Amino acid sequence: MSFADPCLILLDCQRDQVTGADGRVDPENRMVVDRIKTLLRHARQSGWRVCHCQFQGEGPKSGRAPIDGLRPTAQEAVFQRRGLSAFSDPYFHQVLARSAGSTALLVGFSAPFSILATVFDDASRDRAVTVVPDAVGALAVEPRDVAETRTMAFDLVARMAPVIDWQTLTRDWPVEAPVT
């Protein structure tokens, strides 16, 4: 890992964040999972710092298990939090402090909630996580479907945080070809 290597933050990459009320994963979210898997594989092979931030609310924990293929390794930091923002874990800010001077890439799920809350908190701390919208998913928030929910969330996110599209990301860091 070099000073310039990004830090990859996987937020809410948990089964309950991709499985809709009908028990299925929306095709748009399936593509997001594949992109995150691609990016995570590249990050691990390239020696990037990787951390996982998972929501631990009340109720049964079975749905909060990591998505297959996105499970943390023993070398990766895992933050368990009860609040919406990743910063609700008292140690999460240390990841960004250790990554000062390099890009912190934020991917994951719960775009209109956890991603947005984390971006708000990040902005108030004068940090600059970079969100990868093509690698962020959401469940539908009625009356909106998944695509509309994501669009609404990213309209707000892009006003407060830097964003990077998949093509620019794969150009700047030679990640294997994007999943289509």
XYZ file of N, CA, C and O in Angstrom:
720
model
N 0.850 -1.175 0.000
C 0.000 0.000 0.000
C 0.892 1.232 0.000
O 1.812 1.342 0.769
N 0.553 2.159 -0.869
C 1.309 3.402 -0.898
C 0.437 4.535 -0.384
O -0.770 4.405 -0.254
N 1.069 5.666 -0.129
C 0.378 6.834 0.390
C -0.758 7.262 -0.540
O -1.787 7.726 -0.099
N -0.568 7.082 -1.845
C -1.556 7.526 -2.825
C -2.684 6.517 -3.037
O -3.666 6.828 -3.685
N -2.534 5.300 -2.516
C -3.582 4.296 -2.698
C -4.862 4.731 -2.004
O -4.832 5.239 -0.880
N -5.984 4.518 -2.658
C -7.254 4.889 -2.028
C -7.595 3.975 -0.852
O -7.028 2.904 -0.686
N -8.519 4.438 -0.081
C -9.136 3.640 0.977
C -10.534 3.309 0.467
O -11.256 4.203 0.024
N -10.912 2.055 0.500
C -12.235 1.626 0.036
C -13.115 1.365 1.248
O -12.778 0.547 2.101
N -14.245 2.067 1.315
C -15.186 1.926 2.423
C -16.457 1.270 1.896
O -17.124 1.821 1.017
N -16.777 0.098 2.425
C -18.000 -0.607 2.060
C -19.030 -0.359 3.154
O -18.857 -0.801 4.289
N -20.085 0.360 2.820
C -21.103 0.750 3.786
C -22.373 -0.062 3.548
O -22.913 -0.068 2.435
N -22.821 -0.745 4.581
C -24.081 -1.500 4.554
C -24.158 -2.521 3.428
O -25.203 -2.688 2.797
N -23.084 -3.222 3.178
C -23.091 -4.301 2.184
C -23.625 -5.569 2.852
O -22.919 -6.566 3.019
N -24.875 -5.482 3.247
C -25.544 -6.536 4.000
C -26.783 -6.990 3.241
O -27.404 -6.210 2.520
N -27.127 -8.257 3.405
C -28.237 -8.854 2.657
C -29.536 -8.073 2.790
O -30.256 -7.913 1.814
N -29.855 -7.602 3.992
C -31.134 -6.906 4.174
C -31.188 -5.574 3.439
O -32.254 -4.995 3.284
N -30.048 -5.087 2.952
C -30.015 -3.821 2.217
C -30.192 -3.995 0.711
O -30.309 -3.005 -0.013
N -30.211 -5.255 0.241
C -30.389 -5.502 -1.199
C -31.606 -6.357 -1.510
O -32.027 -6.416 -2.650
N -32.148 -7.012 -0.517
C -33.288 -7.893 -0.731
C -34.575 -7.112 -0.523
O -34.835 -6.608 0.568
N -35.359 -7.014 -1.572
C -36.612 -6.275 -1.506
C -37.669 -7.014 -0.705
O -37.469 -8.156 -0.263
N -38.816 -6.383 -0.544
C -39.928 -6.981 0.211
C -40.395 -8.292 -0.413
O -40.907 -9.171 0.280
N -40.173 -8.442 -1.725
C -40.569 -9.674 -2.408
C -39.530 -10.782 -2.266
O -39.676 -11.870 -2.815
N -38.431 -10.503 -1.543
C -37.381 -11.507 -1.327
C -36.363 -11.591 -2.443
O -35.471 -12.428 -2.412
N -36.483 -10.723 -3.434
C -35.553 -10.751 -4.566
C -34.655 -9.509 -4.567
O -34.969 -8.505 -3.946
N -33.567 -9.631 -5.314
C -32.647 -8.508 -5.487
C -32.964 -7.852 -6.824
O -32.990 -8.517 -7.867
N -33.224 -6.554 -6.801
C -33.503 -5.787 -8.005
C -32.316 -5.904 -8.966
O -31.158 -5.889 -8.528
N -32.575 -6.024 -10.272
C -31.461 -6.132 -11.234
C -30.457 -4.983 -11.119
O -29.256 -5.189 -11.291
N -30.928 -3.779 -10.830
C -30.014 -2.637 -10.677
C -29.081 -2.859 -9.485
O -27.883 -2.582 -9.550
N -29.615 -3.378 -8.385
C -28.784 -3.668 -7.209
C -27.857 -4.847 -7.453
O -26.754 -4.891 -6.915
N -28.286 -5.803 -8.255
C -27.416 -6.940 -8.602
C -26.180 -6.423 -9.343
O -25.063 -6.868 -9.096
N -26.380 -5.439 -10.234
C -25.254 -4.854 -10.952
C -24.340 -4.088 -9.986
O -23.117 -4.139 -10.106
N -24.920 -3.414 -9.008
C -24.127 -2.688 -8.003
C -23.280 -3.689 -7.205
O -22.091 -3.456 -6.972
N -23.876 -4.807 -6.797
C -23.123 -5.833 -6.067
C -21.940 -6.303 -6.900
O -20.811 -6.418 -6.395
N -22.167 -6.546 -8.191
C -21.077 -7.007 -9.062
C -19.971 -5.961 -9.181
O -18.788 -6.301 -9.171
N -20.340 -4.698 -9.265
C -19.316 -3.647 -9.346
C -18.514 -3.559 -8.046
O -17.299 -3.379 -8.076
N -19.211 -3.657 -6.920
C -18.498 -3.608 -5.637
C -17.560 -4.801 -5.516
O -16.421 -4.659 -5.057
N -18.008 -5.985 -5.937
C -17.129 -7.168 -5.907
C -15.882 -6.934 -6.751
O -14.770 -7.265 -6.327
N -16.059 -6.360 -7.933
C -14.930 -6.068 -8.822
C -13.965 -5.088 -8.157
O -12.749 -5.301 -8.150
N -14.515 -4.032 -7.600
C -13.685 -3.017 -6.944
C -12.995 -3.580 -5.703
O -11.808 -3.322 -5.480
N -13.710 -4.376 -4.919
C -13.124 -4.985 -3.716
C -11.989 -5.940 -4.090
O -10.925 -5.928 -3.461
N -12.196 -6.740 -5.118
C -11.142 -7.664 -5.560
C -9.892 -6.876 -5.965
O -8.779 -7.212 -5.582
N -10.086 -5.794 -6.719
C -8.951 -4.962 -7.136
C -8.272 -4.324 -5.927
O -7.039 -4.294 -5.848
N -9.069 -3.805 -5.006
C -8.502 -3.157 -3.814
C -7.639 -4.134 -3.027
O -6.532 -3.790 -2.589
N -8.137 -5.335 -2.851
C -7.373 -6.348 -2.100
C -6.089 -6.734 -2.827
O -5.032 -6.857 -2.209
N -6.176 -6.912 -4.132
C -4.986 -7.286 -4.906
C -3.955 -6.162 -4.953
O -2.764 -6.416 -5.055
N -4.426 -4.932 -4.857
C -3.538 -3.769 -4.949
C -3.050 -3.280 -3.601
O -2.281 -2.322 -3.532
N -3.512 -3.895 -2.514
C -3.048 -3.505 -1.184
C -3.692 -2.248 -0.635
O -3.127 -1.603 0.243
N -4.869 -1.876 -1.141
C -5.555 -0.712 -0.609
C -6.042 -1.006 0.801
O -6.282 -2.148 1.175
N -6.240 0.024 1.579
C -6.905 -0.111 2.871
C -8.388 -0.339 2.574
O -8.987 0.388 1.788
N -8.976 -1.354 3.193
C -10.395 -1.675 3.000
C -11.052 -1.729 4.363
O -10.510 -2.320 5.297
N -12.206 -1.102 4.477
C -12.964 -1.221 5.726
C -14.438 -1.395 5.418
O -14.928 -0.998 4.361
N -15.105 -2.056 6.328
C -16.526 -2.363 6.208
C -17.241 -1.681 7.364
O -16.779 -1.754 8.506
N -18.346 -1.047 7.069
C -19.143 -0.409 8.104
C -20.556 -0.967 7.987
O -21.207 -0.818 6.952
N -20.991 -1.663 9.045
C -22.257 -2.372 8.999
C -23.225 -1.846 10.043
O -22.832 -1.552 11.168
N -24.484 -1.772 9.642
C -25.532 -1.317 10.540
C -25.966 -2.471 11.429
O -26.232 -3.569 10.966
N -26.033 -2.226 12.725
C -26.475 -3.229 13.701
C -27.636 -2.657 14.500
O -27.453 -2.193 15.609
N -28.807 -2.635 13.914
C -29.980 -2.112 14.597
C -30.595 -3.157 15.513
O -29.976 -4.155 15.854
N -31.820 -2.901 15.884
C -32.553 -3.835 16.734
C -33.153 -4.940 15.869
O -33.261 -4.813 14.669
N -33.591 -6.016 16.501
C -34.279 -7.086 15.787
C -33.350 -8.198 15.351
O -32.176 -8.237 15.717
N -33.886 -9.136 14.524
C -33.098 -10.312 14.108
C -31.877 -9.924 13.296
O -31.928 -9.004 12.489
N -30.794 -10.624 13.527
C -29.530 -10.296 12.876
C -29.270 -11.101 11.611
O -28.311 -10.835 10.908
N -30.106 -12.087 11.283
C -29.831 -12.957 10.147
C -29.760 -12.179 8.833
O -28.927 -12.453 7.992
N -30.624 -11.177 8.640
C -30.622 -10.398 7.412
C -29.462 -9.438 7.325
O -29.165 -8.900 6.270
N -28.780 -9.207 8.429
C -27.671 -8.254 8.446
C -26.337 -8.893 8.092
O -25.312 -8.243 8.168
N -26.363 -10.135 7.704
C -25.126 -10.813 7.300
C -24.589 -10.143 6.035
O -25.363 -9.631 5.219
N -23.264 -10.143 5.865
C -22.692 -9.544 4.653
C -23.181 -10.253 3.389
O -23.483 -11.449 3.396
N -23.242 -9.511 2.319
C -23.591 -10.060 1.011
C -22.484 -11.017 0.602
O -21.296 -10.724 0.784
N -22.857 -12.164 0.037
C -21.857 -13.123 -0.422
C -20.894 -12.447 -1.386
O -21.305 -11.712 -2.278
N -19.615 -12.676 -1.181
C -18.583 -12.067 -2.012
C -18.099 -10.721 -1.489
O -17.136 -10.177 -2.009
N -18.787 -10.188 -0.462
C -18.381 -8.901 0.107
C -18.062 -9.024 1.591
O -18.066 -8.034 2.316
N -17.791 -10.215 2.029
C -17.454 -10.441 3.436
C -16.071 -9.889 3.742
O -15.156 -10.011 2.938
N -15.912 -9.299 4.920
C -14.590 -8.782 5.300
C -13.596 -9.921 5.535
O -13.975 -11.019 5.948
N -12.330 -9.646 5.273
C -11.279 -10.594 5.630
C -10.801 -10.245 7.040
O -11.139 -9.189 7.578
N -9.975 -11.093 7.606
C -9.464 -10.863 8.959
C -8.579 -9.608 9.022
O -8.433 -9.014 10.084
N -8.011 -9.185 7.889
C -7.129 -8.012 7.873
C -7.892 -6.694 7.707
O -7.302 -5.622 7.810
N -9.170 -6.759 7.419
C -9.945 -5.550 7.136
C -10.739 -5.104 8.360
O -11.339 -5.918 9.054
N -10.732 -3.809 8.585
C -11.471 -3.238 9.716
C -12.973 -3.371 9.472
O -13.448 -3.187 8.354
N -13.694 -3.705 10.549
C -15.156 -3.797 10.487
C -15.715 -2.919 11.595
O -15.376 -3.084 12.759
N -16.546 -1.972 11.201
C -17.194 -1.071 12.152
C -18.662 -1.449 12.241
O -19.339 -1.547 11.222
N -19.136 -1.680 13.453
C -20.536 -2.010 13.693
C -21.173 -0.798 14.342
O -20.694 -0.329 15.358
N -22.231 -0.308 13.755
C -22.819 0.909 14.274
C -24.323 0.774 14.444
O -24.945 -0.067 13.821
N -24.887 1.642 15.271
C -26.334 1.672 15.492
C -26.995 2.877 14.843
O -28.187 2.894 14.603
N -26.222 3.918 14.528
C -26.761 5.105 13.875
C -26.674 5.001 12.368
O -26.029 4.095 11.828
N -27.305 5.929 11.670
C -27.303 5.893 10.202
C -25.928 6.155 9.607
O -25.504 5.480 8.686
N -25.225 7.138 10.101
C -23.942 7.522 9.538
C -22.827 6.565 9.960
O -22.816 6.065 11.088
N -21.882 6.357 9.055
C -20.697 5.561 9.407
C -19.969 6.183 10.586
O -19.361 5.484 11.396
N -20.075 7.501 10.712
C -19.405 8.204 11.805
C -20.059 7.938 13.160
O -19.531 8.359 14.183
N -21.199 7.245 13.185
C -21.801 6.916 14.477
C -20.992 5.845 15.203
O -21.166 5.645 16.400
N -20.096 5.166 14.486
C -19.117 4.311 15.163
C -18.005 5.233 15.623
O -17.429 5.970 14.813
N -17.678 5.237 16.908
C -16.713 6.220 17.425
C -15.296 6.105 16.850
O -14.507 7.025 16.986
N -14.980 4.988 16.194
C -13.634 4.810 15.665
C -13.544 4.983 14.151
O -12.457 4.992 13.591
N -14.680 5.139 13.491
C -14.675 5.231 12.027
C -13.823 6.398 11.521
O -13.113 6.268 10.526
N -13.890 7.528 12.188
C -13.132 8.706 11.732
C -11.635 8.425 11.637
O -10.919 9.058 10.876
N -11.147 7.438 12.406
C -9.721 7.110 12.367
C -9.300 6.549 11.012
O -8.163 6.742 10.585
N -10.213 5.853 10.338
C -9.910 5.335 9.000
C -9.592 6.491 8.067
O -8.614 6.459 7.328
N -10.410 7.517 8.123
C -10.178 8.667 7.251
C -8.925 9.430 7.660
O -8.185 9.919 6.808
N -8.680 9.506 8.953
C -7.473 10.198 9.421
C -6.224 9.476 8.914
O -5.252 10.116 8.502
N -6.244 8.146 8.922
C -5.099 7.370 8.434
C -4.960 7.460 6.918
O -3.913 7.150 6.375
N -6.040 7.841 6.260
C -6.029 7.931 4.799
C -5.885 9.363 4.312
O -6.094 9.632 3.135
N -5.553 10.272 5.210
C -5.403 11.684 4.823
C -4.406 11.786 3.685
O -3.348 11.163 3.701
N -4.762 12.548 2.686
C -3.887 12.716 1.534
C -4.187 11.752 0.408
O -3.679 11.911 -0.694
N -4.998 10.745 0.666
C -5.399 9.826 -0.394
C -6.922 9.849 -0.505
O -7.618 10.385 0.355
N -7.413 9.277 -1.553
C -8.853 9.266 -1.795
C -9.527 8.189 -0.958
O -9.036 7.072 -0.866
N -10.647 8.540 -0.351
C -11.479 7.565 0.358
C -12.722 7.344 -0.502
O -13.513 8.260 -0.710
N -12.857 6.133 -1.069
C -13.971 5.799 -1.947
C -15.081 5.147 -1.142
O -14.851 4.150 -0.459
N -16.290 5.697 -1.233
C -17.439 5.183 -0.501
C -18.375 4.467 -1.461
O -18.849 5.055 -2.437
N -18.624 3.172 -1.180
C -19.547 2.350 -1.962
C -20.453 1.608 -0.989
O -20.187 1.569 0.205
N -21.511 1.024 -1.488
C -22.368 0.223 -0.624
C -23.835 0.398 -0.918
O -24.235 0.625 -2.056
N -24.635 0.322 0.131
C -26.089 0.354 -0.015
C -26.714 1.353 0.948
O -26.023 2.002 1.718
N -28.031 1.444 0.873
C -28.809 2.376 1.681
C -28.531 3.814 1.273
O -28.334 4.693 2.101
N -28.555 4.053 -0.059
C -28.237 5.381 -0.595
C -29.028 6.514 0.047
O -28.432 7.523 0.419
N -30.349 6.401 0.195
C -31.046 7.571 0.727
C -30.935 7.723 2.238
O -31.393 8.711 2.796
N -30.289 6.781 2.901
C -30.202 6.846 4.352
C -28.753 6.865 4.819
O -28.199 7.916 5.105
N -28.103 5.723 4.903
C -26.744 5.657 5.450
C -25.714 6.390 4.595
O -24.839 7.072 5.123
N -25.791 6.236 3.289
C -24.831 6.930 2.419
C -24.999 8.439 2.589
O -24.027 9.168 2.802
N -26.232 8.905 2.521
C -26.494 10.336 2.644
C -26.099 10.859 4.028
O -25.470 11.913 4.147
N -26.434 10.117 5.087
C -26.066 10.535 6.452
C -24.544 10.608 6.599
O -24.009 11.531 7.227
N -23.834 9.652 6.024
C -22.371 9.641 6.102
C -21.784 10.833 5.343
O -20.849 11.484 5.821
N -22.345 11.147 4.188
C -21.878 12.303 3.415
C -22.127 13.592 4.198
O -21.261 14.474 4.240
N -23.307 13.724 4.832
C -23.584 14.901 5.664
C -22.540 15.026 6.772
O -21.967 16.093 6.983
N -22.312 13.931 7.503
C -21.330 13.959 8.599
C -19.930 14.254 8.093
O -19.173 14.982 8.720
N -19.584 13.678 6.960
C -18.266 13.894 6.374
C -18.079 15.378 6.038
O -17.035 15.954 6.337
N -19.095 15.985 5.466
C -19.020 17.409 5.105
C -18.862 18.282 6.348
O -18.116 19.253 6.338
N -19.531 17.914 7.428
C -19.417 18.720 8.648
C -18.065 18.554 9.327
O -17.682 19.366 10.156
N -17.334 17.513 8.968
C -16.003 17.284 9.528
C -14.912 17.808 8.604
O -13.741 17.586 8.828
N -15.316 18.419 7.506
C -14.372 18.971 6.546
C -13.501 17.897 5.913
O -12.316 18.105 5.670
N -14.063 16.757 5.694
C -13.367 15.661 5.006
C -13.863 15.634 3.570
O -14.673 16.450 3.180
N -13.455 14.642 2.827
C -13.933 14.538 1.448
C -13.954 13.089 0.981
O -13.095 12.685 0.201
N -14.909 12.319 1.478
C -15.056 10.989 0.900
C -15.600 11.181 -0.510
O -16.359 12.109 -0.775
N -15.181 10.319 -1.406
C -15.644 10.359 -2.785
C -16.609 9.209 -2.981
O -16.260 8.054 -2.751
N -17.812 9.533 -3.381
C -18.853 8.525 -3.571
C -18.795 8.009 -5.004
O -18.607 8.784 -5.942
N -18.961 6.694 -5.157
C -18.990 6.054 -6.472
C -20.443 5.660 -6.745
O -20.859 4.556 -6.404
N -21.250 6.552 -7.341
C -22.677 6.268 -7.522
C -22.974 4.953 -8.240
O -23.956 4.274 -7.908
N -22.131 4.570 -9.204
C -22.363 3.321 -9.927
C -22.142 2.093 -9.048
O -22.479 0.981 -9.445
N -21.563 2.287 -7.866
C -21.326 1.196 -6.929
C -22.061 1.447 -5.616
O -21.607 1.061 -4.541
N -23.205 2.138 -5.718
C -24.062 2.377 -4.552
C -25.487 2.010 -4.933
O -25.994 2.452 -5.968
N -26.109 1.197 -4.105
C -27.476 0.760 -4.368
C -28.434 1.234 -3.306
O -28.045 1.854 -2.315
N -29.700 0.921 -3.536
C -30.752 1.322 -2.607
C -31.939 0.396 -2.768
O -32.147 -0.177 -3.840
N -32.699 0.259 -1.722
C -33.996 -0.386 -1.834
C -34.995 0.685 -2.246
O -34.761 1.883 -2.052
N -36.097 0.268 -2.814
C -37.137 1.220 -3.207
C -37.715 1.883 -1.963
O -37.881 1.241 -0.926
N -37.981 3.172 -2.061
C -38.669 3.911 -1.010
C -39.990 4.366 -1.631
O -40.007 5.241 -2.487
N -41.049 3.682 -1.249
C -42.367 3.945 -1.847
C -42.708 5.419 -1.793
O -42.400 6.063 -0.802
N -43.249 5.979 -2.821
C -43.761 5.341 -4.033
C -42.712 5.198 -5.138
O -43.030 4.841 -6.251
N -41.448 5.444 -4.834
C -40.384 5.373 -5.836
C -39.853 3.953 -5.965
O -39.796 3.218 -4.995
N -39.385 3.620 -7.184
C -38.720 2.336 -7.383
C -37.232 2.517 -7.072
O -36.793 3.600 -6.670
N -36.454 1.467 -7.264
C -35.025 1.520 -6.938
C -34.313 2.613 -7.725
O -33.546 3.403 -7.163
N -34.565 2.698 -9.028
C -33.881 3.694 -9.861
C -34.227 5.112 -9.413
O -33.342 5.972 -9.306
N -35.484 5.380 -9.141
C -35.894 6.717 -8.704
C -35.305 7.054 -7.335
O -34.904 8.189 -7.083
N -35.262 6.065 -6.443
C -34.703 6.281 -5.114
C -33.224 6.650 -5.220
O -32.764 7.587 -4.574
N -32.489 5.919 -6.062
C -31.067 6.228 -6.252
C -30.882 7.626 -6.836
O -30.039 8.389 -6.403
N -31.684 7.963 -7.846
C -31.578 9.278 -8.487
C -31.813 10.392 -7.473
O -31.065 11.375 -7.425
N -32.836 10.225 -6.656
C -33.153 11.229 -5.647
C -31.987 11.377 -4.661
O -31.562 12.486 -4.345
N -31.449 10.251 -4.202
C -30.348 10.283 -3.237
C -29.113 10.955 -3.846
O -28.466 11.784 -3.211
N -28.794 10.618 -5.092
C -27.582 11.173 -5.693
C -27.728 12.611 -6.125
O -26.732 13.319 -6.263
N -28.943 13.070 -6.286
C -29.137 14.491 -6.516
C -28.626 15.263 -5.296
O -27.974 16.290 -5.427
N -28.879 14.733 -4.107
C -28.404 15.378 -2.876
C -26.919 15.109 -2.628
O -26.167 16.016 -2.290
N -26.495 13.865 -2.780
C -25.102 13.497 -2.516
C -24.146 14.340 -3.360
O -23.156 14.870 -2.850
N -24.447 14.476 -4.640
C -23.545 15.195 -5.546
C -23.431 16.676 -5.211
O -22.490 17.330 -5.647
N -24.343 17.196 -4.426
C -24.274 18.604 -4.019
C -23.347 18.803 -2.823
O -22.950 19.918 -2.529
N -23.024 17.691 -2.122
C -22.236 17.812 -0.893
C -20.899 17.100 -0.927
O -20.033 17.393 -0.105
N -20.721 16.157 -1.826
C -19.494 15.351 -1.817
C -18.996 15.143 -3.239
O -19.795 15.158 -4.185
N -17.706 14.918 -3.374
C -17.208 14.562 -4.700
C -17.781 13.202 -5.103
O -17.962 12.319 -4.251
N -18.071 13.039 -6.369
C -18.510 11.748 -6.895
C -17.600 11.391 -8.065
O -17.013 12.266 -8.701
N -17.475 10.103 -8.309
C -16.659 9.637 -9.427
C -17.446 8.550 -10.137
O -17.966 7.634 -9.506
N -17.565 8.687 -11.467
C -18.303 7.670 -12.211
C -17.409 6.461 -12.458
O -16.192 6.521 -12.314
N -18.045 5.366 -12.849
C -17.332 4.087 -13.005
C -16.235 4.191 -14.065
O -15.138 3.668 -13.881
N -16.499 4.873 -15.174
C -15.490 4.984 -16.234
C -14.253 5.738 -15.746
O -13.129 5.339 -16.034
N -14.443 6.822 -15.036
C -13.308 7.587 -14.513
C -12.549 6.763 -13.475
O -11.316 6.729 -13.472
N -13.285 6.083 -12.616
C -12.663 5.241 -11.596
C -11.780 4.175 -12.229
O -10.618 4.003 -11.846
N -12.317 3.482 -13.238
C -11.546 2.405 -13.862
C -10.408 2.932 -14.722
O -9.459 2.217 -14.997
N -10.494 4.202 -15.129
C -9.383 4.815 -15.864
C -8.264 5.214 -14.901
O -7.090 4.983 -15.152
N -8.654 5.833 -13.771
C -7.665 6.328 -12.814
C -6.976 5.209 -12.027
O -5.814 5.308 -11.691
N -7.718 4.194 -11.692
C -7.188 3.009 -11.019
C -7.584 1.846 -11.889
O -8.772 1.530 -12.012
N -6.631 1.176 -12.519
C -6.964 0.148 -13.517
C -7.675 -1.073 -12.918
O -7.120 -2.148 -12.765
N -8.938 -0.866 -12.599
C -9.803 -1.937 -12.123
C -10.195 -2.747 -13.344
O -10.362 -2.183 -14.430
N -10.363 -4.058 -13.175
C -10.741 -4.869 -14.329
C -12.030 -4.326 -14.949
O -12.752 -3.553 -14.333
N -12.303 -4.745 -16.158
C -13.440 -4.218 -16.923
C -14.712 -4.216 -16.097
O -14.987 -5.173 -15.365
N -15.480 -3.123 -16.185
C -16.708 -3.034 -15.408
C -17.711 -4.108 -15.791
O -17.768 -4.530 -16.954
N -18.471 -4.540 -14.837
C -19.519 -5.529 -15.057
C -20.658 -4.834 -15.767
O -21.034 -3.726 -15.438
N -21.217 -5.467 -16.781
C -22.362 -4.876 -17.483
C -23.607 -5.686 -17.304
O -23.595 -6.792 -16.892
